[in-house]
Amino acid sequence: MNLSRTPLDSWIARELEEVSFSAPFESPRRLKNRQDLERAQERSLRILLRQAAEKTLFYREHLRGYLEAPLEELPFTFPSDLRKGESRFLGVSRSEIERMVSLATSGTRGTSKRLGFTREDLRRTEDFFLLGMSTFTPPKSVVGIFMEGSRPNSIGNLLEKALRRMDCTPHLFGLIGNIPEAAAWTEKIRPKVAVGLPVQMLHLAEETRFAPEAVLLSADMAPPALRKRIERAWNCEIFNHYGLTESGWGCAVECTAHEGCHIRELDLLVEIVDSRGKRLPDNAWGEVVLTTLGRPSFPLIRYRTGDRGRLLSGICPCGSLLKRLEVTGRLPIRGNRGMSLDLYDVENALWSFGEIRDFSLFLEYRKDLPTGLSGILAGTHKKALPLEKVREALRKIPGMPRRIRLEEASETFLRHSKIKRAWND
């Protein structure tokens, strides 16, 4: 099968050749070797370290004695460091910050993290969105955006601007709170491409007659069983995107090969480390660590994301030399008998039951170990949920508590306090 090379490849090749970028469709380049890219990354890293140590309060102390150290010996930055105040990370004056974002990571209590972005930072993300969307979005396409977009320079707003540069017609709905309303809106605008959170796209796919040709899933985990349900309902092609606010929203996006997400490697340096902080080889699962090479305004150096992922080895079937990332969601927690319990595995098991429309999961603890799982499952109410079969599927998951309580909800869809799926929500 003839696969199209990811447009990110040409974008990065142009930048290495110092050719200006205006659109992904003109004079395509090809990344010819990784050595040039890795040398550029190393140069950017050394510049970032010097600037961060000189201009930010946090890294002035944090990097003391490390400016010439190799990447793997640099100290980590943790979310708790960010929560102690964004002013310590600012590498420019506050007047240059175009957007300040406050967020609390799932499961986090207390002070929110705050991050700042300059106009140039936002432009780089917009460029990345343009390239990522052009993977599966032809010019002049109608695109439905089901992401937060009420504020200037929000994810949805940046996507709108990127799509207009592609001569597309973007329509911004925002995050879905009312499924029938979103379904009616979709039937009206009839998008060729849809962008949204995985679970919200599943709910929409199972409510509408009209089907887009491609769907980009973003901002949360997308287990295989969930992706398959969207594909069956809409007979569409699914693409995955990984990003978080700390990465400037955009980080990595799938190409038509669907074998990992290509990283915007001139802006972000990605590592995978184990629980002790040791770097892991390609294909090994561990924690995703980010260094924001292209963001001296608000640098994050070896930032521990708390997400579980791996870097894939070898060249992508699409032909690109760019590194590819797979992420399953938050790191597993300690489960029964000290084994790892991964929410990704639990969600995949539940979404494999077509009768389940939604669910909430609650863990019961004794000391530091979960002793039971309670689940509220929402179905269509056309027939009773197969609770015993669901229970049997859950028992097969490593780390699952021995006691499992399941009940069927009276509603078709449940209310959740967080956008991203999490335990105890």
XYZ file of C-alpha atoms in Angstrom:
425
model
C 0.000 0.000 0.000
C 1.309 3.459 -0.977
C 1.285 5.631 2.148
C 1.629 9.409 2.209
C 4.602 10.622 4.220
C 3.620 12.739 7.219
C 3.581 16.474 6.314
C 5.626 17.098 9.483
C 8.586 15.576 7.670
C 8.596 18.273 4.988
C 8.001 21.014 7.591
C 11.037 19.996 9.620
C 13.183 19.441 6.503
C 12.347 23.003 5.398
C 13.359 24.399 8.777
C 16.654 22.509 8.754
C 17.321 23.974 5.306
C 16.157 27.402 6.580
C 13.415 27.597 3.963
C 10.407 29.669 5.053
C 7.142 27.839 5.712
C 3.790 29.137 4.496
C 1.728 26.100 3.481
C 2.142 22.308 3.541
C 1.253 21.881 -0.108
C 4.106 23.678 -1.862
C 7.623 22.456 -2.748
C 7.677 19.426 -0.408
C 11.028 18.563 1.135
C 12.145 15.281 2.673
C 14.060 14.717 5.902
C 17.097 12.858 4.557
C 18.889 11.834 7.746
C 18.428 12.012 11.476
C 21.961 13.252 12.104
C 21.104 16.769 10.889
C 17.958 16.798 13.018
C 19.733 15.535 16.138
C 22.532 18.084 15.724
C 19.889 20.814 15.481
C 18.189 19.461 18.611
C 21.493 19.488 20.511
C 22.204 23.090 19.446
C 18.710 24.149 20.517
C 19.086 22.339 23.835
C 22.370 24.122 24.667
C 20.876 27.503 23.751
C 17.783 26.734 25.845
C 19.872 25.738 28.875
C 21.892 28.958 28.758
C 18.815 31.132 28.282
C 16.832 29.344 30.998
C 19.711 29.602 33.503
C 20.162 33.280 32.704
C 16.550 34.460 32.477
C 14.379 32.261 34.726
C 14.448 32.162 38.503
C 13.735 28.436 38.685
C 16.415 27.203 36.264
C 19.022 29.667 37.496
C 19.237 27.498 40.599
C 17.965 24.208 39.186
C 20.623 24.023 36.436
C 23.538 25.205 38.535
C 26.496 23.003 37.559
C 24.577 21.259 34.745
C 24.913 23.591 31.747
C 27.411 21.324 29.965
C 25.891 18.042 31.138
C 24.362 15.608 28.610
C 20.577 15.499 28.435
C 20.221 12.303 30.450
C 22.111 13.843 33.389
C 20.049 17.024 33.602
C 17.701 17.270 36.610
C 13.987 16.670 36.089
C 11.258 19.286 36.323
C 8.070 18.150 38.089
C 4.457 19.385 38.016
C 4.920 20.316 41.689
C 7.630 22.782 40.594
C 5.140 24.496 38.288
C 2.541 24.765 41.024
C 4.919 26.863 43.110
C 4.431 29.808 40.770
C 4.613 30.495 37.057
C 6.709 33.638 37.516
C 9.741 31.447 38.341
C 9.578 29.941 34.810
C 9.075 33.100 32.776
C 11.979 33.767 30.411
C 10.439 36.974 29.041
C 8.571 39.902 30.540
C 4.939 39.220 31.428
C 3.866 41.829 28.863
C 5.095 39.475 26.109
C 2.801 36.669 27.269
C -0.159 36.446 24.899
C -2.027 33.721 26.808
C -1.756 32.490 30.390
C -3.373 29.105 31.082
C -4.356 27.645 34.459
C -4.943 23.945 34.819
C -5.085 21.203 37.405
C -3.960 17.746 36.282
C -6.391 14.887 36.910
C -6.119 13.822 40.509
C -4.262 16.973 41.527
C -5.405 18.947 44.544
C -4.375 22.388 45.676
C -2.716 25.067 43.585
C -3.220 24.931 39.816
C -0.364 24.940 37.349
C -0.068 28.087 35.230
C 1.796 28.333 31.954
C 2.450 31.281 29.673
C 2.671 31.439 25.865
C 3.951 34.242 23.639
C 2.573 35.084 20.207
C 5.464 33.128 18.648
C 4.719 30.057 20.819
C 1.084 30.118 19.688
C 2.095 30.577 16.051
C 4.284 27.455 16.245
C 1.365 25.455 17.630
C -0.908 26.801 14.909
C 1.658 25.716 12.279
C 1.778 22.248 13.836
C -2.023 22.025 13.826
C -2.038 23.015 10.141
C 0.464 20.276 9.249
C -1.241 17.673 11.412
C -4.687 18.374 9.993
C -3.384 18.379 6.400
C -2.519 14.679 6.884
C -6.187 13.780 6.375
C -7.971 17.054 5.556
C -8.123 18.129 1.893
C -8.326 21.873 1.127
C -11.867 23.323 1.126
C -13.096 20.670 3.577
C -15.789 21.395 6.146
C -14.393 20.565 9.591
C -16.355 20.166 12.849
C -14.338 21.121 15.946
C -15.535 19.687 19.255
C -12.778 21.194 21.411
C -12.697 24.106 23.854
C -12.659 27.292 21.822
C -14.462 30.058 23.680
C -11.255 31.956 24.477
C -8.797 33.558 22.052
C -5.843 31.252 21.329
C -7.568 28.234 22.868
C -7.165 24.846 21.174
C -10.328 25.261 19.135
C -9.471 28.825 18.166
C -5.954 27.875 17.012
C -7.417 24.986 15.003
C -9.866 27.369 13.344
C -7.054 29.701 12.303
C -4.916 26.819 11.006
C -7.792 25.376 8.963
C -8.611 28.726 7.379
C -5.015 28.880 6.174
C -5.762 25.570 4.405
C -8.796 27.136 2.704
C -11.073 24.923 4.787
C -14.364 25.894 6.459
C -14.080 25.236 10.203
C -17.154 25.162 12.444
C -16.513 25.311 16.193
C -19.057 23.573 18.435
C -16.922 23.340 21.561
C -16.827 20.513 24.090
C -19.965 18.378 23.976
C -22.312 18.705 26.937
C -25.545 17.744 25.186
C -25.264 14.782 22.806
C -28.587 15.271 20.907
C -27.742 18.957 20.371
C -24.269 18.083 19.056
C -25.766 15.372 16.823
C -28.293 17.808 15.293
C -25.494 20.357 14.720
C -23.379 17.684 13.002
C -26.251 16.679 10.709
C -26.635 20.348 9.770
C -22.997 21.243 8.941
C -22.079 17.755 7.578
C -18.317 17.901 8.266
C -15.862 15.932 6.149
C -13.539 15.818 9.202
C -14.321 15.943 12.933
C -11.963 16.713 15.831
C -12.797 15.919 19.448
C -12.271 13.972 22.656
C -12.425 10.181 22.143
C -15.436 9.416 24.357
C -17.374 12.434 23.089
C -16.717 11.371 19.491
C -17.967 7.862 20.312
C -21.188 9.242 21.801
C -21.659 11.447 18.744
C -20.889 8.628 16.286
C -23.560 6.410 17.835
C -26.168 9.194 17.669
C -25.820 10.546 14.110
C -26.774 9.300 10.659
C -24.270 11.532 8.850
C -20.659 10.332 9.104
C -17.411 12.260 8.542
C -14.685 10.591 6.498
C -11.909 11.180 9.060
C -11.818 11.832 12.811
C -8.971 13.190 14.907
C -9.074 12.038 18.540
C -7.273 14.305 20.996
C -6.867 15.333 24.645
C -7.501 11.911 26.227
C -6.764 8.205 25.917
C -8.271 6.309 22.989
C -8.172 2.552 23.691
C -8.464 0.216 20.671
C -11.999 -0.908 21.573
C -13.209 2.697 21.626
C -11.554 3.507 18.287
C -13.132 0.421 16.693
C -16.596 1.462 17.860
C -16.216 4.899 16.243
C -14.877 3.290 13.053
C -17.841 0.870 12.923
C -20.442 3.559 13.611
C -19.081 6.066 11.084
C -17.085 3.834 8.704
C -14.362 6.483 8.943
C -10.585 6.645 9.341
C -9.382 7.442 12.867
C -6.252 9.467 13.646
C -4.787 10.055 17.086
C -3.083 13.138 18.497
C -1.086 13.429 21.713
C -0.541 16.773 23.360
C -0.857 18.523 26.675
C -0.866 22.127 27.755
C 2.761 21.859 28.860
C 3.758 20.879 25.303
C 1.928 23.877 23.855
C -1.104 21.606 23.205
C 0.396 20.077 20.063
C 3.011 17.341 20.432
C 2.613 14.366 18.076
C 0.087 13.177 15.481
C -0.564 9.967 13.554
C 0.057 9.639 9.835
C -1.799 7.357 7.411
C 0.314 4.377 8.531
C -1.341 4.489 11.981
C 1.815 3.203 13.675
C 2.513 5.848 16.303
C 2.340 9.637 16.399
C 5.100 11.685 14.722
C 6.686 14.230 17.081
C 7.347 17.898 16.242
C 10.998 17.245 17.010
C 12.430 20.724 16.448
C 10.092 22.070 19.135
C 9.966 19.157 21.560
C 12.511 16.609 22.719
C 10.812 13.468 24.059
C 12.350 10.849 26.347
C 10.923 7.772 28.087
C 12.174 7.021 31.605
C 11.496 4.354 34.217
C 10.264 4.971 37.770
C 13.848 5.729 38.906
C 14.340 8.291 36.138
C 16.618 6.136 33.960
C 16.214 6.641 30.207
C 14.682 3.664 28.441
C 15.419 2.347 24.937
C 12.947 2.500 22.057
C 9.880 0.240 22.389
C 10.124 0.162 26.209
C 7.128 1.539 28.146
C 7.738 4.216 30.760
C 6.967 7.827 31.638
C 6.913 10.488 28.914
C 9.419 13.315 29.606
C 9.357 16.563 27.595
C 11.879 19.311 26.927
C 10.448 22.348 25.132
C 13.321 23.133 22.777
C 11.481 25.890 20.947
C 10.014 27.784 23.895
C 12.578 29.934 25.750
C 9.709 32.190 26.909
C 8.468 29.505 29.345
C 10.951 26.616 29.241
C 10.310 23.172 30.629
C 13.427 20.997 30.792
C 13.014 17.233 31.305
C 9.434 17.713 32.474
C 7.848 14.571 33.985
C 4.378 14.400 32.427
C 2.971 11.488 34.430
C 1.863 9.873 31.142
C 2.733 6.328 30.087
C 4.243 5.936 26.637
C 6.994 4.557 24.454
C 9.067 5.634 21.457
C 8.841 3.243 18.511
C 12.010 2.042 16.831
C 12.773 2.130 13.129
C 11.454 4.113 10.190
C 7.719 4.660 9.882
C 6.006 2.765 7.025
C 5.137 6.212 5.609
C 8.882 6.711 5.048
C 9.500 9.463 7.596
C 12.550 9.406 9.866
C 10.748 11.390 12.575
C 10.382 9.620 15.912
C 6.991 8.133 16.721
C 5.309 8.136 20.112
C 2.571 5.925 21.567
C 0.813 7.083 24.752
C -1.858 5.170 26.682
C -2.746 7.800 29.286
C -1.749 8.359 32.887
C 0.806 6.064 34.517
C -0.654 2.903 36.095
C -1.357 2.876 39.812
C -0.410 0.176 42.321
C -3.127 -2.465 42.235
C -3.898 -5.811 43.812
C -0.831 -7.758 45.062
C 1.352 -4.780 44.181
C 0.798 -5.260 40.442
C 0.293 -2.287 38.132
C -3.345 -1.417 37.448
C -3.799 0.596 34.255
C -6.981 2.605 33.633
C -6.301 2.197 29.897
C -6.772 -1.590 30.189
C -9.953 -1.176 32.236
C -11.436 1.295 29.746
C -10.532 -0.940 26.811
C -12.329 -3.865 28.440
C -15.461 -1.814 29.126
C -15.665 -0.171 25.678
C -15.489 -3.634 24.089
C -19.105 -4.119 25.239
C -21.273 -2.353 22.676
C -24.150 -2.138 25.161
C -22.130 0.226 27.420
C -22.588 3.910 26.576
C -20.772 5.459 29.544
C -19.325 4.579 32.950
C -17.784 5.901 36.154
C -15.214 3.936 38.156
C -14.436 4.219 41.857
C -11.620 2.505 43.748
C -11.916 1.567 47.420
C -8.678 1.563 49.417
C -7.271 -0.029 52.541
C -4.043 1.743 53.432
C -2.294 2.211 50.068
C -3.776 -0.690 48.118
C -7.133 -0.807 46.293
C -9.394 -3.481 47.755
C -12.437 -3.015 45.552
C -13.748 -1.479 42.354
C -17.228 -0.015 42.029
C -18.576 0.793 38.586
C -21.678 2.641 37.437
C -22.465 1.618 33.867
C -24.830 3.478 31.549
C -26.489 1.621 28.689
C -29.152 2.205 26.054
C -31.870 0.641 28.266
C -33.054 -1.326 25.231
C -31.823 -4.402 27.066
C -30.112 -5.101 30.375
C -26.340 -4.789 30.526
C -24.423 -8.107 30.749
C -23.025 -7.255 34.194
C -21.618 -10.712 34.921
C -19.748 -10.854 31.580
C -18.372 -7.380 32.252
C -17.256 -8.492 35.706
C -15.488 -11.521 34.206
C -13.657 -9.318 31.680
C -12.520 -6.946 34.428
C -11.219 -9.795 36.615
C -8.723 -10.728 33.872
C -6.985 -7.349 34.073
C -3.660 -7.375 35.990
C -3.826 -5.577 39.333
C -7.636 -5.586 39.462
C -9.030 -5.680 43.044
C -10.748 -8.945 43.912
C -14.057 -7.287 44.857
C -15.943 -5.789 41.898
C -19.341 -4.127 42.298
C -21.247 -3.065 39.175
C -24.619 -1.392 38.840
C -26.612 -0.056 35.912
C -27.318 3.664 35.869
C -30.777 5.061 35.249
C -29.343 7.619 32.789
C -27.985 6.941 29.296
C -25.029 9.301 29.835
C -23.299 10.178 33.117
C -22.018 13.513 34.379
C -18.255 13.764 34.882
C -16.381 16.461 36.781
C -13.272 16.197 34.562
C -12.845 16.444 30.809
C -10.331 13.606 30.801
C -11.375 10.178 32.036
C -10.042 9.365 35.491
C -10.525 7.077 38.451
C -13.179 8.164 40.963
C -15.078 10.393 38.516
